Short mmCIF file of C-alpha atoms in Angstrom, two decimals:
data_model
loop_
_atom_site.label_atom_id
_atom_site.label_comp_id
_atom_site.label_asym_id
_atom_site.label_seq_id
_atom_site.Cartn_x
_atom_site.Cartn_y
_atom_site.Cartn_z
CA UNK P 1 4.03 35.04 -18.35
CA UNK P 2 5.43 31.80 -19.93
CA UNK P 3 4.11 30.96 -23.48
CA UNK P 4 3.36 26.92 -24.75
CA UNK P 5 6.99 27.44 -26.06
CA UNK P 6 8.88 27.72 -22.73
CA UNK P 7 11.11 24.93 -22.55
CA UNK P 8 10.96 22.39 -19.26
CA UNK P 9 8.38 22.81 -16.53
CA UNK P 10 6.61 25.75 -16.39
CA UNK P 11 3.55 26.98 -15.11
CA UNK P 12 1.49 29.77 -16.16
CA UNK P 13 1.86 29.19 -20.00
CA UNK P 14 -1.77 30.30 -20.65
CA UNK P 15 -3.33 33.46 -19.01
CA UNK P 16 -5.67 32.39 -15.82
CA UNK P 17 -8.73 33.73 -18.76
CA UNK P 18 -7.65 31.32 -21.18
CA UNK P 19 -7.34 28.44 -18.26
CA UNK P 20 -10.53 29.57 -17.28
CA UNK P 21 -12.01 28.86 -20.56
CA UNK P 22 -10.31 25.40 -21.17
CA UNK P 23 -11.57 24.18 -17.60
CA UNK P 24 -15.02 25.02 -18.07
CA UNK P 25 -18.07 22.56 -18.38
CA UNK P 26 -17.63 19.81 -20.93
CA UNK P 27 -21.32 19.71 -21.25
CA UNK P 28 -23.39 22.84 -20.46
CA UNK P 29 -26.41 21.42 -18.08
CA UNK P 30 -29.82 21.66 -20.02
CA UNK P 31 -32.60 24.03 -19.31
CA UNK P 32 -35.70 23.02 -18.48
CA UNK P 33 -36.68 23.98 -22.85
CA UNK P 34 -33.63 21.98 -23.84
CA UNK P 35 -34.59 18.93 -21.27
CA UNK P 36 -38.51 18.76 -22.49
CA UNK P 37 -37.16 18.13 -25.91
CA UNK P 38 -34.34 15.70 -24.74
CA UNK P 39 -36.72 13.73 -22.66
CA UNK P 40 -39.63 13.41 -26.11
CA UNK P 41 -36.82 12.05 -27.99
CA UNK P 42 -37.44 8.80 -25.73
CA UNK P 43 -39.46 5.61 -26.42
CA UNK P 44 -40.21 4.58 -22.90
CA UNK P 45 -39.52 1.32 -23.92
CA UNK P 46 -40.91 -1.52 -21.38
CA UNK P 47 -37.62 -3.94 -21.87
CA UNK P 48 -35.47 -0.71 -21.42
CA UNK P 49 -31.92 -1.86 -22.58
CA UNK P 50 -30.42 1.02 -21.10
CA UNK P 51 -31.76 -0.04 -17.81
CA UNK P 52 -29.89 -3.46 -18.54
CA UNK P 53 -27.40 -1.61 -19.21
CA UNK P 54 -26.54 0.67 -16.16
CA UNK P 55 -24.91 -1.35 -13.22
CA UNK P 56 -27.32 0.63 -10.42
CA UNK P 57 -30.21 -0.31 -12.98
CA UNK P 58 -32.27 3.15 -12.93
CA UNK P 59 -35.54 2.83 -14.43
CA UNK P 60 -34.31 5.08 -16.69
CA UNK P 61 -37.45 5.87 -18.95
CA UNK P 62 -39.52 6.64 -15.85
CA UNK P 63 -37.53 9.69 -14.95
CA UNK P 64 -37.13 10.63 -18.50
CA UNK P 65 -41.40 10.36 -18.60
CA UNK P 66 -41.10 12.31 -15.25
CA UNK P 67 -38.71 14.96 -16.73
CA UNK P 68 -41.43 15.46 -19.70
CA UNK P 69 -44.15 15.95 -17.53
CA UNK P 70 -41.93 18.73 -15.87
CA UNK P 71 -41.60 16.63 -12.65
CA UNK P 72 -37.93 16.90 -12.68
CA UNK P 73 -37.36 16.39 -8.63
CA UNK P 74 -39.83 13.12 -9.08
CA UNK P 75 -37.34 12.23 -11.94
CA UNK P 76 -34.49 13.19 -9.43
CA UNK P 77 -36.03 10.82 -6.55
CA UNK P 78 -36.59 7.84 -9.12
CA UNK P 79 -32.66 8.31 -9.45
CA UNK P 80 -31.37 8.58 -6.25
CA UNK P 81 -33.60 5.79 -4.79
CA UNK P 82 -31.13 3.39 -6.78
CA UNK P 83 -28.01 5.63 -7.38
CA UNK P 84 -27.24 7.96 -4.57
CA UNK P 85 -24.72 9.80 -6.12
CA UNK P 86 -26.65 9.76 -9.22
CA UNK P 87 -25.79 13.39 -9.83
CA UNK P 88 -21.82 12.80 -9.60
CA UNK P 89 -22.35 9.58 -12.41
CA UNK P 90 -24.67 11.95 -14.79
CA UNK P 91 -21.22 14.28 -15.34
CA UNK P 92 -18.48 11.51 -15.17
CA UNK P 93 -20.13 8.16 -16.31
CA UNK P 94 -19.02 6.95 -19.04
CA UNK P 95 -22.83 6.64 -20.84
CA UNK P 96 -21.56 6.16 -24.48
CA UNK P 97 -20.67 2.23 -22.74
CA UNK P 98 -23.41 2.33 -20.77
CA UNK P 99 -26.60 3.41 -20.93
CA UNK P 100 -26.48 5.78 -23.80
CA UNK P 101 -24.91 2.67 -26.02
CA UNK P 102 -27.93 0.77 -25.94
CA UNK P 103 -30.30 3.51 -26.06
CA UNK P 104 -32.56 2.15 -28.77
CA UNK P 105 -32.01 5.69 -30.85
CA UNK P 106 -28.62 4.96 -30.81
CA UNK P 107 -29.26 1.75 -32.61
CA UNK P 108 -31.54 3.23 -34.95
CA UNK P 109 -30.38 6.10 -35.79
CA UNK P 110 -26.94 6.74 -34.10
CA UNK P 111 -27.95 9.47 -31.74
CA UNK P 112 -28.82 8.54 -28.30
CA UNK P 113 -31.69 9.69 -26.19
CA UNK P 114 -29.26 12.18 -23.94
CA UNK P 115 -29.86 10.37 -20.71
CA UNK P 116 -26.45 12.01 -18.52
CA UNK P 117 -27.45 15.32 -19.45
CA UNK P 118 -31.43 14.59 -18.66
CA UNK P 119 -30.16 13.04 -15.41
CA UNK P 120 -28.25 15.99 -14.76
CA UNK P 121 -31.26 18.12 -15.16
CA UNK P 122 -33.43 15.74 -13.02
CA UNK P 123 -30.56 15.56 -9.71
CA UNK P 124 -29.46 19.15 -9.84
CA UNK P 125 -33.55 20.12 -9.67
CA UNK P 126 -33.84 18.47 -6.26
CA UNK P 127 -29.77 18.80 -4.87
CA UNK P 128 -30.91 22.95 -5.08
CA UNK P 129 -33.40 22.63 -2.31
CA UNK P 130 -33.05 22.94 1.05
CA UNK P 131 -32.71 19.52 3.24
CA UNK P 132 -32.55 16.48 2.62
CA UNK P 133 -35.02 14.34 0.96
CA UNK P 134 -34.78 10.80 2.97
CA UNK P 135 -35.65 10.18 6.37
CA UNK P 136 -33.63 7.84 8.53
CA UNK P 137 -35.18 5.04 9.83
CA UNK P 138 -35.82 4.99 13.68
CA UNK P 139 -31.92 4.10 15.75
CA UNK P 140 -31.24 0.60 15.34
CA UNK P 141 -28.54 0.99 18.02
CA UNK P 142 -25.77 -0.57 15.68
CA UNK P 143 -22.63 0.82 15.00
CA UNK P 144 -20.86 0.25 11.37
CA UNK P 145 -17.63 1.42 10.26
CA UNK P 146 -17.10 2.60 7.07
CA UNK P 147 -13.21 2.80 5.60
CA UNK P 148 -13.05 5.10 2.43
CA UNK P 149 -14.83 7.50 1.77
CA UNK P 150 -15.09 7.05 -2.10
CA UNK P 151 -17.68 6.37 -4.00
CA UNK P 152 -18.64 2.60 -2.69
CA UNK P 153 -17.90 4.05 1.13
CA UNK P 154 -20.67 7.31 0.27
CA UNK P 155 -23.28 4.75 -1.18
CA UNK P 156 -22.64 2.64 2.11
CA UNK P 157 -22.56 4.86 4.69
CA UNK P 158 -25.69 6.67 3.33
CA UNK P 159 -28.14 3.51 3.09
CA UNK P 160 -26.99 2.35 6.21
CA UNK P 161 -28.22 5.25 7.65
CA UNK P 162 -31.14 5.39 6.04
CA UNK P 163 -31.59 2.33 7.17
CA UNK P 164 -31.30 3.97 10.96
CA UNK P 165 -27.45 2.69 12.00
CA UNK P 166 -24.80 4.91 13.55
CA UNK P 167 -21.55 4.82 10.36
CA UNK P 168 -17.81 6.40 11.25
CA UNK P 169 -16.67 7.26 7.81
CA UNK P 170 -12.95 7.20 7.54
CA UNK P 171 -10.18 8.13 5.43
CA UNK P 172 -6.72 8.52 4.56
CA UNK P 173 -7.63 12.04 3.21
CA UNK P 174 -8.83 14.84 5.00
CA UNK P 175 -12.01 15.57 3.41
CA UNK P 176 -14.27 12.70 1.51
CA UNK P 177 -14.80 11.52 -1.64
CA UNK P 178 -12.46 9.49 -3.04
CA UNK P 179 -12.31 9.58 -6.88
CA UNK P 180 -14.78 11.75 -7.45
CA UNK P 181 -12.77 14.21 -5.37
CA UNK P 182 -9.12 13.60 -6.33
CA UNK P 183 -8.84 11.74 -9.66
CA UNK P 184 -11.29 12.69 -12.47
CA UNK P 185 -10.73 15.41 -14.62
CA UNK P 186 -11.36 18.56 -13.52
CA UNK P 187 -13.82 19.41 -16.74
CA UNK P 188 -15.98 17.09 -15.82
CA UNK P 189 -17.00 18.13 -12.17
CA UNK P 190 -16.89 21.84 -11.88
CA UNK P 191 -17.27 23.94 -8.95
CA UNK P 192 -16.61 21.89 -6.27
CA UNK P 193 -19.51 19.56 -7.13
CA UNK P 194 -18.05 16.52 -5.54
CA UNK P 195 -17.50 18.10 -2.51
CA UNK P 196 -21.05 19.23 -2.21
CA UNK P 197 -22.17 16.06 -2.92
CA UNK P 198 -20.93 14.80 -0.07
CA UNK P 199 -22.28 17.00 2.09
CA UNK P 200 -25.40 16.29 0.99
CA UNK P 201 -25.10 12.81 1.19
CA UNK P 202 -24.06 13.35 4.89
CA UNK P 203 -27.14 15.90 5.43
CA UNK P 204 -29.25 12.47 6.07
CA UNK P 205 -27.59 12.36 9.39
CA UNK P 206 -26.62 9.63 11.77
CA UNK P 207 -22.77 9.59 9.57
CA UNK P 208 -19.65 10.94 11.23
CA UNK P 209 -16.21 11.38 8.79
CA UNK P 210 -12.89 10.92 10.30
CA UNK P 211 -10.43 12.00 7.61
CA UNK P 212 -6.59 11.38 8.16
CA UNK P 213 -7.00 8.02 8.97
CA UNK P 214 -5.77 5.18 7.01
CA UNK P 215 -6.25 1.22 7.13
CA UNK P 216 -3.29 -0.04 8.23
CA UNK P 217 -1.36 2.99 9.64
CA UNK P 218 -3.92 4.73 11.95
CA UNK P 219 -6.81 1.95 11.48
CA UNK P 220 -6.48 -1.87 11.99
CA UNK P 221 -9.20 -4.05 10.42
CA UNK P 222 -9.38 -6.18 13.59
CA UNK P 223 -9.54 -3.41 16.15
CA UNK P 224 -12.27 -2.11 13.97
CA UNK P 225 -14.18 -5.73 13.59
CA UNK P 226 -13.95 -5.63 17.48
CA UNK P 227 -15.43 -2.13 18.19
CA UNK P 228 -18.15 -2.07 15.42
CA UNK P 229 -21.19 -4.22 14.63
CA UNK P 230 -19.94 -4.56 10.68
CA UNK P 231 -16.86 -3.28 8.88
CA UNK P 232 -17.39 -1.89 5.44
CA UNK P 233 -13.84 -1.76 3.03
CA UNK P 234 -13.88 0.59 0.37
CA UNK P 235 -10.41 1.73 -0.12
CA UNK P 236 -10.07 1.76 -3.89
CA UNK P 237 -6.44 0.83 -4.92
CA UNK P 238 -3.74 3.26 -4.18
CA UNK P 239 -0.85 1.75 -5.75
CA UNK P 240 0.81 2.87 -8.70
CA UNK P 241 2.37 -0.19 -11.68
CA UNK P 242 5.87 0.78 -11.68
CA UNK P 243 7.17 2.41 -15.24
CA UNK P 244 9.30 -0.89 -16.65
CA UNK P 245 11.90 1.50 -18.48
CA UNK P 246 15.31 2.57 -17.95
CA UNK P 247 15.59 5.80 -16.77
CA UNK P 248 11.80 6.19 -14.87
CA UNK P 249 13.77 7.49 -11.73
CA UNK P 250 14.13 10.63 -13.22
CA UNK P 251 12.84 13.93 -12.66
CA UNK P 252 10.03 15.00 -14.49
CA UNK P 253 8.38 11.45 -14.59
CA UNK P 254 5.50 11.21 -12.53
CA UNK P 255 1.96 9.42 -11.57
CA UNK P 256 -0.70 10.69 -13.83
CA UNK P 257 -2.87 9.80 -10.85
CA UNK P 258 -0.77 12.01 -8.64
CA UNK P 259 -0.91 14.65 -10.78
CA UNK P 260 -4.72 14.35 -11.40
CA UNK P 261 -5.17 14.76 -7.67
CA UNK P 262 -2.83 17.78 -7.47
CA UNK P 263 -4.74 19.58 -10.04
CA UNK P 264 -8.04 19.06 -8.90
CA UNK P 265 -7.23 20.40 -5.08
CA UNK P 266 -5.37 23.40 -7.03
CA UNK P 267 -6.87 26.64 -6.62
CA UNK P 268 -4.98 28.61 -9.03
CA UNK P 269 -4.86 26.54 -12.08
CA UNK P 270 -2.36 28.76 -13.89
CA UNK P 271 0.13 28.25 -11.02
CA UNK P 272 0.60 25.42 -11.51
CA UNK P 273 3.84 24.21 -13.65
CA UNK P 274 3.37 21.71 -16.71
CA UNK P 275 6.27 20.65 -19.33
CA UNK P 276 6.15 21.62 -22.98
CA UNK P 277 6.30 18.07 -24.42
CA UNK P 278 4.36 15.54 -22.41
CA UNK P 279 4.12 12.18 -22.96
CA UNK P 280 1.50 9.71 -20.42
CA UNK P 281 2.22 6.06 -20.87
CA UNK P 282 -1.09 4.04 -20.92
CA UNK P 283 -4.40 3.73 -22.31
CA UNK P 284 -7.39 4.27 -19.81
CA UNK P 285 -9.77 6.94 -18.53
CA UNK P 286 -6.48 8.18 -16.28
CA UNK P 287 -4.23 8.25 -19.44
CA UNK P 288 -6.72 10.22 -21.00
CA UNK P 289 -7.67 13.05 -18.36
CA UNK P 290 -4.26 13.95 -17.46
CA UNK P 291 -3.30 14.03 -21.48
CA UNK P 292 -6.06 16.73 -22.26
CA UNK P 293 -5.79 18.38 -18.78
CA UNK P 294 -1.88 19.00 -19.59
CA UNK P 295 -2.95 20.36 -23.02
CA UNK P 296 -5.66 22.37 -21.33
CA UNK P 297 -3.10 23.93 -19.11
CA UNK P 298 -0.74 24.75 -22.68
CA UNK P 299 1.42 22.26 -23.36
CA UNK P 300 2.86 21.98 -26.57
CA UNK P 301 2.62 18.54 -27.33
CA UNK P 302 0.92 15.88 -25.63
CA UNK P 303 1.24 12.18 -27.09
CA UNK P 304 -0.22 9.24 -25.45
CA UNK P 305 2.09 5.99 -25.84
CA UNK P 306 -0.04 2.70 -25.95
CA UNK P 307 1.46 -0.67 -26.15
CA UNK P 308 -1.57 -1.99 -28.00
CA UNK P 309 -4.22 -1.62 -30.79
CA UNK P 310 -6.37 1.31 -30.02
CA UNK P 311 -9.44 -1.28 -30.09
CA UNK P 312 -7.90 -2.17 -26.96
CA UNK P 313 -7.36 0.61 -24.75
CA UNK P 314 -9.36 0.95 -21.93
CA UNK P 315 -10.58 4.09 -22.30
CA UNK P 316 -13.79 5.04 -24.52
CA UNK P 317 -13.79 5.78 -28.32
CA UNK P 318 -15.45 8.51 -26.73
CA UNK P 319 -13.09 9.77 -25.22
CA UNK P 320 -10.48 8.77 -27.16
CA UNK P 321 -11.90 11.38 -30.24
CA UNK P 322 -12.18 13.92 -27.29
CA UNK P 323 -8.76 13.75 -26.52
CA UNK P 324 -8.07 14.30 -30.50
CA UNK P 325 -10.27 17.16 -30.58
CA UNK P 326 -7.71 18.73 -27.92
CA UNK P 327 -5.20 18.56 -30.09
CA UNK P 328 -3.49 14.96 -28.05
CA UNK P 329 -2.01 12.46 -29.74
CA UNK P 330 -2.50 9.00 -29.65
CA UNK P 331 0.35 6.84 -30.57
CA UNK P 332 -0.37 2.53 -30.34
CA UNK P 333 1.08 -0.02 -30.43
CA UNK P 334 4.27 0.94 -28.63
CA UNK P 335 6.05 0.42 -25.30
CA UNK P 336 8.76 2.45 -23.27
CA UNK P 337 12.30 1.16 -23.08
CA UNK P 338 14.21 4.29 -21.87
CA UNK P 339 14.13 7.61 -20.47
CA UNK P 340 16.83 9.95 -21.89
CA UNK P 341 18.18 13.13 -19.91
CA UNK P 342 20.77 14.30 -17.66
CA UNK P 343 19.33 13.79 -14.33
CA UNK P 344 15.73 15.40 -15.48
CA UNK P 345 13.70 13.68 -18.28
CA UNK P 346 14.38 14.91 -21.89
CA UNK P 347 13.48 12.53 -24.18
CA UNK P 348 11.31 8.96 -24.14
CA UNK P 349 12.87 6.20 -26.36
CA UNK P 350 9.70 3.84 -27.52
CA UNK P 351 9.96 0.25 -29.02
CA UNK P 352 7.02 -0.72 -31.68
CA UNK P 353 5.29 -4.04 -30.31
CA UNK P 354 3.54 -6.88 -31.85
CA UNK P 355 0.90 -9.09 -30.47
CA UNK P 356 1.38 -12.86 -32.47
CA UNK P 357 -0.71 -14.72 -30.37
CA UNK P 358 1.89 -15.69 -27.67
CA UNK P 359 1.68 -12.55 -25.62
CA UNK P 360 2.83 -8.70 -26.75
CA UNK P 361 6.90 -8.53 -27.81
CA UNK P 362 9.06 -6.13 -28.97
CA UNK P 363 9.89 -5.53 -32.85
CA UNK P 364 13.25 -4.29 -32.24
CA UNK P 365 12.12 -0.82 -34.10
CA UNK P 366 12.42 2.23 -31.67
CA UNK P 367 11.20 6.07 -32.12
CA UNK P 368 12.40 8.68 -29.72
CA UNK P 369 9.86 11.66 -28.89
CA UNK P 370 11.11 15.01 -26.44
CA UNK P 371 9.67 14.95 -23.11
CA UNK P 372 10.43 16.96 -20.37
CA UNK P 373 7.18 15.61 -18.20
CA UNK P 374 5.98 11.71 -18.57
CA UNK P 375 2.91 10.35 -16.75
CA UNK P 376 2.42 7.14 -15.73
CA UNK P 377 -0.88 5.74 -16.33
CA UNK P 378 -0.68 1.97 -16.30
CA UNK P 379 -2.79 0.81 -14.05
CA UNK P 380 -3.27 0.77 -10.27
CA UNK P 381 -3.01 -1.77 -7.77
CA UNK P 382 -3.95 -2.18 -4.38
CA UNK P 383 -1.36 -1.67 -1.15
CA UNK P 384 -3.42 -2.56 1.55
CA UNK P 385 -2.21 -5.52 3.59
CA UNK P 386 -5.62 -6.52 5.46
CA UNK P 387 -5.14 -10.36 5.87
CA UNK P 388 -8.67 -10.39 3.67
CA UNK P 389 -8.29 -13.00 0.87
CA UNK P 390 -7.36 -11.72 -2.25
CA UNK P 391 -8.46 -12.49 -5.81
CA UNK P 392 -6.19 -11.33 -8.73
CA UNK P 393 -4.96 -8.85 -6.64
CA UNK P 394 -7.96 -7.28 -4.99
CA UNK P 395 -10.27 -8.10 -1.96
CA UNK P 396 -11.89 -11.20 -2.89
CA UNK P 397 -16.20 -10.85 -2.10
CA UNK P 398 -19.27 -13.48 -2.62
CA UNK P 399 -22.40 -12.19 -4.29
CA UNK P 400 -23.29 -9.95 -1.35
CA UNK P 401 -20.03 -8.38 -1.01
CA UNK P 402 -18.46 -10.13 2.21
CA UNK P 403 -14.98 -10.88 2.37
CA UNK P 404 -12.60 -13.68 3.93
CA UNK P 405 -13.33 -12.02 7.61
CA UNK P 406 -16.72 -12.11 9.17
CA UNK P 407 -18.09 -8.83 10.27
CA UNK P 408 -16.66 -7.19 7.40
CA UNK P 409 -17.56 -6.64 3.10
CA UNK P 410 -16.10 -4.67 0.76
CA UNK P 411 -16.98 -2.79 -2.37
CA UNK P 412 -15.64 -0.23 -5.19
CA UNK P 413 -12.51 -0.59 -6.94
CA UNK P 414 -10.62 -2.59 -4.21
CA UNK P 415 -12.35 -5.91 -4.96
CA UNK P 416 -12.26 -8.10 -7.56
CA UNK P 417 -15.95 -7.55 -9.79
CA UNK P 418 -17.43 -4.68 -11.42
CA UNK P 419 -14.74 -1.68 -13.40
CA UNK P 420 -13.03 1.25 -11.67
CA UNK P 421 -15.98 3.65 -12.22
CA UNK P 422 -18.34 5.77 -9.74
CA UNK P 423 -21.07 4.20 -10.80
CA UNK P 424 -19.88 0.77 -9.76
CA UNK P 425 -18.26 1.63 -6.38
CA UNK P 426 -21.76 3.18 -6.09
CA UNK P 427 -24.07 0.22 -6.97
CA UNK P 428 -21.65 -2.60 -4.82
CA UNK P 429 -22.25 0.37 -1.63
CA UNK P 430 -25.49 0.07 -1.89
CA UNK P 431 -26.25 -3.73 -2.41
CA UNK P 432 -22.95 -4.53 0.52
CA UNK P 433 -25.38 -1.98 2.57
CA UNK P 434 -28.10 -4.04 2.41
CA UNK P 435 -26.84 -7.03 2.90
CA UNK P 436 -25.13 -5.89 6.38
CA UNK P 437 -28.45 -4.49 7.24
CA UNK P 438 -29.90 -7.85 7.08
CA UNK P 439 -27.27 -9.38 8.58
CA UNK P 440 -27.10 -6.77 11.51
CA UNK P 441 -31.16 -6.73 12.31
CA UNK P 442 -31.59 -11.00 12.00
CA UNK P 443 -34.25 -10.32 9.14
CA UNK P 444 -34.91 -13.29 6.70
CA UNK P 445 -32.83 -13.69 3.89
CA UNK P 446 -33.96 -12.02 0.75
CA UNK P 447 -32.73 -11.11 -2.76
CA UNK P 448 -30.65 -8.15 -2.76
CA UNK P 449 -32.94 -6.23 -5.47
CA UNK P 450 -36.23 -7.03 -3.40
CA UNK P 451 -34.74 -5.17 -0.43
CA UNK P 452 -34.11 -2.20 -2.06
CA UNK P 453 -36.99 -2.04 -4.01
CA UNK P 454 -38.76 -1.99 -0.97
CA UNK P 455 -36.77 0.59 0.89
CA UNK P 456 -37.10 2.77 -2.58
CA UNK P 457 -40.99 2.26 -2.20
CA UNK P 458 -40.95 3.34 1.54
CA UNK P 459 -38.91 6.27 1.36
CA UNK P 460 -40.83 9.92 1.88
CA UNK P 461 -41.19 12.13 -1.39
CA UNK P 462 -38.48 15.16 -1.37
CA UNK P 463 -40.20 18.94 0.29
CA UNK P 464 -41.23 21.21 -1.93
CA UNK P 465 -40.98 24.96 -2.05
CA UNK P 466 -37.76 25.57 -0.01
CA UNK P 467 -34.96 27.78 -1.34
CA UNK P 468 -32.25 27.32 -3.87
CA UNK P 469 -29.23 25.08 -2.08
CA UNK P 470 -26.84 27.81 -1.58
CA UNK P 471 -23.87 25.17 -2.89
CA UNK P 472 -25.76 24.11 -6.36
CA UNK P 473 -25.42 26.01 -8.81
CA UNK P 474 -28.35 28.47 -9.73
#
């Protein structure tokens, strides 16, 4: 075995025990002691904030009041009614932003009600059982084509069927999910979580997937706006910004998001080879995961190189402490000028920066740090040549999510409102969904909310007394 000392790229420089260990649950799920005294820490208040505050606006304290009158799988249908993968955002979403941050306890006393974990609680309870617990709607006879299968496509293709049409879900990958599957860290979905979420998404019925197929290689947006009754686009952005330093050719420089992906479809975590001194370029949720994955998987030294003040990098404070507590660090204020090594990276020349008001420049002051593996995390942009109007560099949508070309909307991190999270990709799925319903049956225009109030109201309450999923775990 390799040790954290091993110079270059190496795998195996923990024992598979000790990766084991590092890759387990960030948070341990609650029991249903530990939820009951979660959920009485809440106010139920009537203006909720933290309903404000969440993009697929869950009436948060009702499931929390549901959860304390040990009704979790009532909690867990209050949830999904607005969030379908409501059990994928309780693990990844960033709640210390969201919800959580304007929990009235945090305000008062700086300790949130725990809604992710009680959320958690709640969508596991029901995801155990056997079946599925919405109905479709009788066949409409329409036909909608779904392209990514991320978190905005999932969202989609699941009302719409609900909602009784026939969806083709495609994608460039094999098997769905998106982001959920193939770029967040693999601490914070265990056990193949985000693949069984997708099957149980799909266990509604009246959804096909057709993996391997890409829009604009296998796929043509026309051919599909000719074949289908509506066209959904949810492609997230597959592009990489290109590292603006000498040297970034190479080896041992690489896309964090690459990486990310490569890690999370690994099944031997120990195989898999990581460099002693790694530095990732950038300042988000990306730069972050792949930082304290690396260091999870024993590298030496991990740095993260920001070109700003840490008040503005994208990821969370959160987060940023978390990758502390893993022994990363965080460096600001500085940008890459040149990669040093002979033929394979070695060591990463930095240039301090200043912001004056005119835009970020240069000091002229340089460090130089050893790195045998750099990461690229700075920002990702979208490839996809569709002929759709663009807006800032990403599928430009009205208030109901329809693009430049009738017959088709878009959602998730491809278009131009809303942030790159799950939770985002899964409320702009939903509302494009209903939207195309209404637009596909003829039925009078109505607010977006109103329609799926209604369609929460009229869906049937989950089975009771089947057995244990045999996918969740116990």
């Amino acid at each position: 075995m390799t040790d954290p000392l091993t110079p270059g790229l190496a795998a195996g420089r923990l024992s598979p025990e000790e990766i084991e260990g590092n890759f387990a649950d960030l948070h341990a799920p609650l029991g249903p002691r530990d939820a009951a005294v979660a959920a009485d820490r809440c106010y139920f208040c009537y203006d909720a904030p933290c309903i404000a505050a969440c993009p697929t606006e869950i009436d948060i304290p009702l499931f929390i009041r549901q959860i304390a009158g040990g009704r979790p799988e009532e909690a867990a249908k209050t949830i999904f009614d607005q969030n379908i993968l409501g059990g994928m955002c309780a693990r990844v979403c960033p709640t210390e932003d969201l919800c959580e941050g304007s929990c009235v306890r945090e305000t008062s006393e700086g300790k949130p009600v725990e809604i992710g974990l009680l959320q958690r609680y709640a969508t596991d309870s029901l995801m155990r059982r056997q079946g599925h617990p919405y109905n479709r709607a009788d066949e409409t006879g329409k036909t909608v084509a779904v392209v990514g299968a991320g978190p905005a496509g999932m969202a989609c293709a699941h009302r719409l069927a609900m909602r009784g049409h026939r969806v083709t879900l495609y994608d460039a990958a094999t098997k769905p999910g998106g982001l959920n599957e193939f770029g967040i860290a693999a601490y914070k979905s265990t056990g193949d979580f985000a693949q069984t979420e997708a099957d149980w998404i799909m266990q509604i019925g009246g959804i096909s997937f057709e993996g391997g197929k890409a829009l604009g290689r296998e796929l043509s947006l026309e051919e599909l706006a000719e074949s289908f009754d509506a066209v959904f686009v949810g492609v997230g952005l597959a592009g990489v910004n290109a590292l603006a330093a000498e040297g970034a050719e190479k080896d041992g420089v690489t896309d964090a998001v690459r990486y990310i992906a490569e890690l999370r479809q690994s099944t031997d975590l120990a195989s898999l080879p990581v460099g002693r001194n790694i530095v990732v370029i950038g300042g988000g949720m990306t730069a972050i995961d792949a930082a304290v994955q690396t260091k999870l998987l024993g590298a030496e030294n991990v740095t993260i190189a920001y070109r700003r003040g840490r008040d503005r990098m994208g990821a969370s404070v959160y987060e940023q402490d978390l990758a502390a507590s893993k022994g990363v660090r965080i460096i600001c204020n500085v940008q890459p000028v040149e990669i040093h090594g002979n033929g394979a990276a070695a060591e990463i020349e930095l240039e301090y920066t200043a912001d004056t008001g005119d835009g970020l420049r240069g000091t002229g002051e340089r460090l130089r740090l050893p790195a045998d593996q750099i990461f690229k995390a700075i920002g990702q942009t979208m490839t996809l040549d569709s002929g759709l109007e663009l807006e800032g560099g990403r599928i430009s949508v009205d208030a109901k999510y329809r693009t430049s070309m009738e017959k088709v909307w878009a959602g998730g991190d491809c278009v131009a409102p809303g942030d790159d999270l799950t939770v985002w990709g899964a409320a702009q799925g939903r509302d494009a969904a209903e939207d195309m319903h209404a637009a596909l049956m003829g039925v009078p225009e109505a607010s977006t909310r109103a329609v799926i109030a209604e369609a929460a109201r009229g869906i049937d309450a989950p089975p009771h007394g089947h057995a244990p999923h045999p996918d969740m775990p116990g």
